[in-house]
Short mmCIF file of C-alpha atoms in Angstrom, two decimals:
data_model
loop_
_atom_site.label_atom_id
_atom_site.label_comp_id
_atom_site.label_asym_id
_atom_site.label_seq_id
_atom_site.Cartn_x
_atom_site.Cartn_y
_atom_site.Cartn_z
CA HIS A 1 -19.86 -7.87 11.76
CA VAL A 2 -17.61 -7.60 8.69
CA GLN A 3 -13.86 -7.88 9.16
CA LEU A 4 -11.70 -5.82 6.83
CA VAL A 5 -8.01 -6.51 6.12
CA GLU A 6 -5.85 -4.08 4.19
CA SER A 7 -2.65 -4.95 2.33
CA GLY A 8 -0.24 -3.49 -0.19
CA GLY A 9 1.36 -0.71 1.82
CA ASP A 10 5.03 -0.08 1.13
CA SER A 11 7.78 2.52 0.92
CA VAL A 12 8.09 4.14 -2.50
CA GLN A 13 9.78 7.10 -4.09
CA ALA A 14 7.87 10.22 -5.08
CA GLY A 15 6.22 9.77 -8.45
CA GLY A 16 5.76 6.05 -7.93
CA SER A 17 2.61 3.97 -7.74
CA LEU A 18 1.04 1.52 -5.32
CA THR A 19 -2.13 -0.52 -5.21
CA LEU A 20 -3.75 -1.14 -1.86
CA SER A 21 -6.28 -3.90 -1.38
CA CYS A 22 -9.00 -4.36 1.21
CA ARG A 23 -10.45 -7.83 1.65
CA ALA A 24 -13.71 -8.34 3.54
CA SER A 25 -14.70 -11.45 5.45
CA ALA A 26 -18.15 -11.22 3.88
CA ASP A 27 -19.71 -9.16 1.15
CA PRO A 28 -20.05 -5.79 2.88
CA LEU A 29 -21.77 -4.10 -0.01
CA PRO A 30 -25.40 -5.30 0.24
CA GLY A 31 -26.80 -2.04 1.55
CA ASN A 32 -23.38 -0.81 2.66
CA ASN A 33 -20.87 1.69 1.40
CA MET A 34 -17.11 1.11 1.38
CA ALA A 35 -14.29 3.60 1.46
CA TRP A 36 -10.59 4.30 1.84
CA PHE A 37 -9.30 6.74 4.45
CA ARG A 38 -5.83 7.73 5.56
CA GLN A 39 -4.31 9.23 8.65
CA ALA A 40 -0.91 10.84 8.98
CA PRO A 41 0.75 11.33 12.38
CA GLY A 42 -0.78 14.27 14.19
CA LYS A 43 -3.53 14.73 11.62
CA GLU A 44 -7.20 13.83 11.43
CA ARG A 45 -8.42 10.82 9.47
CA GLU A 46 -9.07 11.88 5.88
CA GLY A 47 -11.56 10.32 3.50
CA LEU A 48 -10.14 9.53 0.05
CA ALA A 49 -12.66 7.57 -1.98
CA ALA A 50 -16.00 5.89 -1.35
CA VAL A 51 -18.23 3.56 -3.34
CA ASP A 52 -21.85 2.61 -2.78
CA ARG A 53 -23.76 -0.58 -3.58
CA ARG A 54 -24.73 0.77 -7.01
CA GLY A 55 -21.12 1.41 -7.93
CA GLN A 56 -21.22 5.18 -7.62
CA ILE A 57 -17.86 6.60 -6.58
CA GLN A 58 -16.88 9.78 -4.81
CA TYR A 59 -13.31 11.03 -4.51
CA SER A 60 -11.89 13.71 -2.29
CA GLU A 61 -10.35 16.67 -4.04
CA SER A 62 -6.92 15.85 -2.67
CA VAL A 63 -6.66 12.58 -4.62
CA GLU A 64 -9.04 12.88 -7.56
CA GLY A 65 -7.16 12.26 -10.78
CA ARG A 66 -4.32 10.39 -9.03
CA PHE A 67 -6.16 7.66 -7.11
CA THR A 68 -8.66 5.18 -8.52
CA VAL A 69 -10.90 2.93 -6.45
CA SER A 70 -12.36 -0.31 -7.76
CA ARG A 71 -14.40 -3.07 -6.21
CA ASP A 72 -14.69 -6.76 -6.92
CA ARG A 73 -17.77 -8.06 -5.19
CA ALA A 74 -17.10 -11.65 -6.18
CA ASN A 75 -13.78 -11.56 -4.33
CA LYS A 76 -15.05 -9.12 -1.70
CA THR A 77 -12.21 -6.68 -2.32
CA LEU A 78 -11.90 -2.94 -2.67
CA ASP A 79 -8.69 -1.74 -4.29
CA LEU A 80 -7.09 1.68 -4.33
CA GLN A 81 -4.71 2.37 -7.21
CA MET A 82 -2.44 5.29 -6.31
CA ASN A 83 -0.35 7.04 -8.96
CA ASN A 84 2.10 9.92 -8.89
CA LEU A 85 2.58 9.55 -5.17
CA LYS A 86 3.85 12.52 -3.19
CA PRO A 87 5.59 12.73 0.19
CA GLU A 88 2.39 14.22 1.63
CA ASP A 89 0.62 10.94 0.80
CA THR A 90 2.61 9.29 3.57
CA ALA A 91 0.10 7.91 6.05
CA MET A 92 -1.62 4.84 7.42
CA TYR A 93 -4.35 3.84 5.00
CA PHE A 94 -7.60 2.32 6.25
CA CYS A 95 -10.53 0.55 4.66
CA ALA A 96 -14.02 1.13 6.04
CA SER A 97 -17.55 -0.08 5.47
CA GLY A 98 -20.92 0.94 6.81
CA PRO A 99 -24.56 1.62 6.04
CA PRO A 100 -25.38 4.68 3.95
CA THR A 101 -26.07 7.41 6.49
CA GLY A 102 -25.55 10.29 4.09
CA THR A 103 -24.24 11.10 0.66
CA LEU A 104 -20.86 9.62 -0.22
CA ALA A 105 -19.36 13.10 -0.08
CA THR A 106 -20.73 13.62 3.41
CA MET A 107 -19.57 10.23 4.61
CA LEU A 108 -16.05 10.91 3.31
CA ARG A 109 -15.90 13.97 5.54
CA LYS A 110 -17.14 12.11 8.63
CA PRO A 111 -15.16 9.02 9.66
CA GLN A 112 -17.50 8.59 12.64
CA LEU A 113 -20.28 7.51 10.24
CA TRP A 114 -18.45 4.31 9.28
CA LEU A 115 -19.16 1.12 11.19
CA ASN A 116 -16.32 -1.26 10.33
CA TRP A 117 -12.60 -0.52 10.03
CA GLY A 118 -9.51 -2.48 9.12
CA GLN A 119 -6.22 -2.25 10.98
CA GLY A 120 -4.54 -0.19 8.27
CA THR A 121 -1.55 -0.50 5.97
CA GLN A 122 1.37 1.94 5.96
CA VAL A 123 2.36 3.94 2.90
CA THR A 124 5.59 5.93 2.98
CA VAL A 125 6.62 8.20 0.12
CA SER A 126 10.08 9.77 0.10
#
């Protein structure tokens, strides 16, 4: 069982930038995908970006062009660089990992397909 810990959440003004980091207790990527999700109060969990063991990346339409995901397997981290933040980006952001049970695009649409989750880190944009 891989433990995931997110960090980097903060309160920022619209137009600002943040980098979130997810650190795993073990390398989750042999055979597994990793991803970033977010959930705003009263809304469903939304997939943002996912990466597979080969380094292929899939972004959701809502963040493509503003958010960039990067992995560092040596340090077992998955970062999410967020630029030009908007008030609607306010949410709890979660890191997830799990075996590939579909395409990255499919897995981004289905949070239930992911096996491991972190506790989340809060991002507030005003």
